[in-house]
């Protein structure tokens, strides 16, 4: 199988720009994932983020996770566990309003570093969205505007740790899913692996690389590109040795943003065959996604299409996760 796409962002500034843009285009069309190096976030800063994240897990979360495992009897499971993941997580919200000051147990240094990290990632996400616009033939700023809604994009971070697991064959670190939103930026452990994506029917490892940022595309970018770019199923395999750190930041549409295929990307043939992705309010999609995250994405799109049709007949949006 071909190598996992690694993009050096610095090469956009010289003669290699055309080849690099082509590499990004291929990654978006054929992988739904790529790994960024030389992305402009200082390596010393990333080392600080990693150190503080691992310290916080050791001091505040590790014992809680052990107690949870004991209370659920997960260490002695004999059959596959399909309703839980082997992960310890907490969430930070950055946009439209930050909640970092309210999250308990964070040291001031960690709080401030994560605020700064969010600003750097927000800037990188918007740079990437414009590169995607360029490759898609959309006007600069189109994707950022599409995500904006009335209050701007939604942006948050899921900080996860995947401790050593005695039965990785029976419980996943994180079950297979696609991401609901827009652009996901992941800073992951460079020593303990586990992230995999589904490509051509096979699970492929996303290689841990020091100081890289892994990018993947969410469902809303699949909608806007009318399937030209696709969100890709991925999962985390629990490991028997080592705790894997994962800091995933989600640059998503605003809750009231109306997401639909960019008219210039809808080919006449697709329109005639009714192969156009549905128009929906992002918050409505998220309500549906919450109940079916670990199921196939195609029924979600079909459900939103049904909502769109009902709305067009004046019947109003009806969302059911049953």
Short mmCIF file of N, CA and C in Angstrom, two decimals, residues 54-121:
data_model
loop_
_atom_site.label_atom_id
_atom_site.label_comp_id
_atom_site.label_asym_id
_atom_site.label_seq_id
_atom_site.Cartn_x
_atom_site.Cartn_y
_atom_site.Cartn_z
N UNK A 54 0.68 15.09 30.12
CA UNK A 54 1.02 13.81 30.77
C UNK A 54 1.09 13.96 32.29
N UNK A 55 1.60 15.10 32.74
CA UNK A 55 1.63 15.36 34.19
C UNK A 55 0.20 15.43 34.75
N UNK A 56 -0.67 16.13 34.02
CA UNK A 56 -2.06 16.27 34.48
C UNK A 56 -2.74 14.91 34.56
N UNK A 57 -2.50 14.06 33.57
CA UNK A 57 -3.11 12.72 33.62
C UNK A 57 -2.62 11.95 34.85
N UNK A 58 -1.31 11.97 35.08
CA UNK A 58 -0.74 11.23 36.21
C UNK A 58 -1.30 11.73 37.54
N UNK A 59 -1.38 13.04 37.67
CA UNK A 59 -1.77 13.64 38.95
C UNK A 59 -3.27 13.63 39.20
N UNK A 60 -4.07 13.76 38.14
CA UNK A 60 -5.51 13.99 38.34
C UNK A 60 -6.43 12.91 37.76
N UNK A 61 -5.98 12.17 36.78
CA UNK A 61 -6.91 11.30 36.05
C UNK A 61 -6.58 9.81 36.12
N UNK A 62 -5.32 9.47 36.32
CA UNK A 62 -4.92 8.06 36.25
C UNK A 62 -5.66 7.21 37.29
N UNK A 63 -5.68 7.68 38.54
CA UNK A 63 -6.33 6.92 39.60
C UNK A 63 -7.83 6.81 39.35
N UNK A 64 -8.44 7.89 38.85
CA UNK A 64 -9.88 7.85 38.53
C UNK A 64 -10.18 6.79 37.48
N UNK A 65 -9.29 6.70 36.48
CA UNK A 65 -9.50 5.71 35.43
C UNK A 65 -9.40 4.29 36.00
N UNK A 66 -8.42 4.06 36.87
CA UNK A 66 -8.27 2.73 37.49
C UNK A 66 -9.51 2.37 38.30
N UNK A 67 -10.07 3.35 38.99
CA UNK A 67 -11.28 3.11 39.78
C UNK A 67 -12.47 2.80 38.87
N UNK A 68 -12.55 3.50 37.74
CA UNK A 68 -13.63 3.25 36.78
C UNK A 68 -13.52 1.84 36.21
N UNK A 69 -12.31 1.44 35.84
CA UNK A 69 -12.08 0.09 35.29
C UNK A 69 -12.50 -0.97 36.31
N UNK A 70 -12.12 -0.74 37.57
CA UNK A 70 -12.47 -1.70 38.63
C UNK A 70 -13.98 -1.77 38.83
N UNK A 71 -14.64 -0.59 38.82
CA UNK A 71 -16.08 -0.56 39.08
C UNK A 71 -16.88 -1.23 37.95
N UNK A 72 -16.34 -1.20 36.74
CA UNK A 72 -17.03 -1.80 35.59
C UNK A 72 -16.58 -3.24 35.34
N UNK A 73 -15.57 -3.69 36.09
CA UNK A 73 -15.06 -5.04 35.90
C UNK A 73 -14.42 -5.25 34.54
N UNK A 74 -13.78 -4.21 34.01
CA UNK A 74 -13.28 -4.28 32.63
C UNK A 74 -12.00 -5.10 32.49
N UNK A 75 -11.24 -5.25 33.59
CA UNK A 75 -9.97 -5.97 33.46
C UNK A 75 -10.18 -7.45 33.22
N UNK A 76 -11.31 -7.96 33.66
CA UNK A 76 -11.53 -9.40 33.53
C UNK A 76 -12.52 -9.79 32.46
N UNK A 77 -12.78 -8.90 31.49
CA UNK A 77 -13.79 -9.21 30.48
C UNK A 77 -13.39 -10.42 29.64
N UNK A 78 -14.39 -11.23 29.28
CA UNK A 78 -14.16 -12.43 28.48
C UNK A 78 -14.69 -12.28 27.06
N UNK A 79 -15.62 -11.35 26.86
CA UNK A 79 -16.19 -11.14 25.53
C UNK A 79 -15.99 -9.69 25.11
N UNK A 80 -16.15 -9.42 23.82
CA UNK A 80 -15.88 -8.07 23.30
C UNK A 80 -16.83 -7.04 23.92
N UNK A 81 -16.25 -5.92 24.35
CA UNK A 81 -17.02 -4.81 24.92
C UNK A 81 -17.35 -3.84 23.78
N UNK A 82 -18.65 -3.64 23.52
CA UNK A 82 -19.04 -2.82 22.37
C UNK A 82 -19.69 -1.49 22.74
N UNK A 83 -19.80 -1.21 24.04
CA UNK A 83 -20.49 0.02 24.45
C UNK A 83 -19.61 0.95 25.28
N UNK A 84 -18.30 0.68 25.31
CA UNK A 84 -17.38 1.52 26.07
C UNK A 84 -16.04 1.59 25.35
N UNK A 85 -15.26 2.63 25.68
CA UNK A 85 -13.92 2.78 25.13
C UNK A 85 -12.91 2.81 26.27
N UNK A 86 -11.70 2.32 25.98
CA UNK A 86 -10.63 2.29 26.98
C UNK A 86 -9.86 3.61 26.91
N UNK A 87 -10.49 4.69 27.39
CA UNK A 87 -9.85 6.00 27.31
C UNK A 87 -10.26 6.86 28.50
N UNK A 88 -9.37 7.76 28.85
CA UNK A 88 -9.63 8.77 29.89
C UNK A 88 -9.63 10.13 29.19
N UNK A 89 -10.72 10.89 29.32
CA UNK A 89 -10.81 12.12 28.53
C UNK A 89 -11.33 13.31 29.35
N UNK A 90 -11.01 14.51 28.88
CA UNK A 90 -11.72 15.72 29.30
C UNK A 90 -11.76 16.66 28.11
N UNK A 91 -12.69 17.62 28.16
CA UNK A 91 -12.94 18.49 27.01
C UNK A 91 -12.73 19.96 27.36
N UNK A 92 -12.21 20.69 26.38
CA UNK A 92 -12.05 22.15 26.51
C UNK A 92 -12.80 22.80 25.36
N UNK A 93 -13.51 23.88 25.66
CA UNK A 93 -14.20 24.64 24.61
C UNK A 93 -13.47 25.97 24.41
N UNK A 94 -13.23 26.33 23.16
CA UNK A 94 -12.51 27.57 22.85
C UNK A 94 -13.43 28.61 22.21
N UNK A 95 -14.21 28.20 21.22
CA UNK A 95 -15.12 29.09 20.49
C UNK A 95 -16.50 28.46 20.41
N UNK A 96 -17.58 29.27 20.45
CA UNK A 96 -17.57 30.73 20.45
C UNK A 96 -17.17 31.35 21.80
N UNK A 97 -17.26 30.55 22.90
CA UNK A 97 -16.82 31.07 24.20
C UNK A 97 -15.98 30.02 24.89
N UNK A 98 -14.86 30.45 25.47
CA UNK A 98 -13.95 29.51 26.13
C UNK A 98 -14.50 29.12 27.51
N UNK A 99 -14.25 27.84 27.87
CA UNK A 99 -14.60 27.39 29.23
C UNK A 99 -13.35 26.97 30.00
N UNK A 100 -12.16 27.30 29.46
CA UNK A 100 -10.92 26.79 30.06
C UNK A 100 -10.78 27.24 31.52
N UNK A 101 -11.22 28.44 31.81
CA UNK A 101 -11.08 28.94 33.19
C UNK A 101 -11.99 28.18 34.17
N UNK A 102 -13.00 27.49 33.63
CA UNK A 102 -13.95 26.78 34.50
C UNK A 102 -13.63 25.30 34.67
N UNK A 103 -12.74 24.75 33.85
CA UNK A 103 -12.44 23.31 33.92
C UNK A 103 -11.65 23.04 35.19
N UNK A 104 -12.13 22.11 36.04
CA UNK A 104 -11.45 21.88 37.33
C UNK A 104 -10.11 21.16 37.18
N UNK A 105 -9.28 21.30 38.20
CA UNK A 105 -8.04 20.52 38.37
C UNK A 105 -6.91 20.91 37.42
N UNK A 106 -7.07 21.94 36.60
CA UNK A 106 -5.98 22.34 35.70
C UNK A 106 -5.08 23.35 36.42
N UNK A 107 -3.79 23.11 36.38
CA UNK A 107 -2.86 24.10 36.93
C UNK A 107 -2.86 25.33 36.03
N UNK A 108 -2.55 26.48 36.62
CA UNK A 108 -2.58 27.73 35.84
C UNK A 108 -1.67 27.66 34.61
N UNK A 109 -0.48 27.07 34.77
CA UNK A 109 0.44 26.97 33.64
C UNK A 109 -0.20 26.17 32.50
N UNK A 110 -0.82 25.04 32.85
CA UNK A 110 -1.45 24.18 31.84
C UNK A 110 -2.62 24.90 31.18
N UNK A 111 -3.41 25.59 31.99
CA UNK A 111 -4.54 26.36 31.48
C UNK A 111 -4.08 27.38 30.43
N UNK A 112 -3.03 28.12 30.77
CA UNK A 112 -2.53 29.17 29.87
C UNK A 112 -1.92 28.59 28.60
N UNK A 113 -1.20 27.49 28.76
CA UNK A 113 -0.58 26.84 27.59
C UNK A 113 -1.66 26.32 26.64
N UNK A 114 -2.71 25.73 27.18
CA UNK A 114 -3.78 25.20 26.32
C UNK A 114 -4.56 26.32 25.63
N UNK A 115 -4.67 27.47 26.28
CA UNK A 115 -5.29 28.64 25.62
C UNK A 115 -4.44 29.07 24.42
N UNK A 116 -3.12 29.12 24.64
CA UNK A 116 -2.22 29.53 23.56
C UNK A 116 -2.21 28.48 22.44
N UNK A 117 -2.24 27.21 22.81
CA UNK A 117 -2.26 26.13 21.82
C UNK A 117 -3.51 26.24 20.95
N UNK A 118 -4.64 26.55 21.57
CA UNK A 118 -5.89 26.69 20.82
C UNK A 118 -5.79 27.81 19.78
N UNK A 119 -5.16 28.93 20.16
CA UNK A 119 -5.00 30.05 19.22
C UNK A 119 -4.13 29.65 18.03
N UNK A 120 -3.07 28.91 18.30
CA UNK A 120 -2.16 28.47 17.23
C UNK A 120 -2.88 27.49 16.30
N UNK A 121 -3.67 26.59 16.88
CA UNK A 121 -4.38 25.59 16.08
C UNK A 121 -5.52 26.23 15.27
#
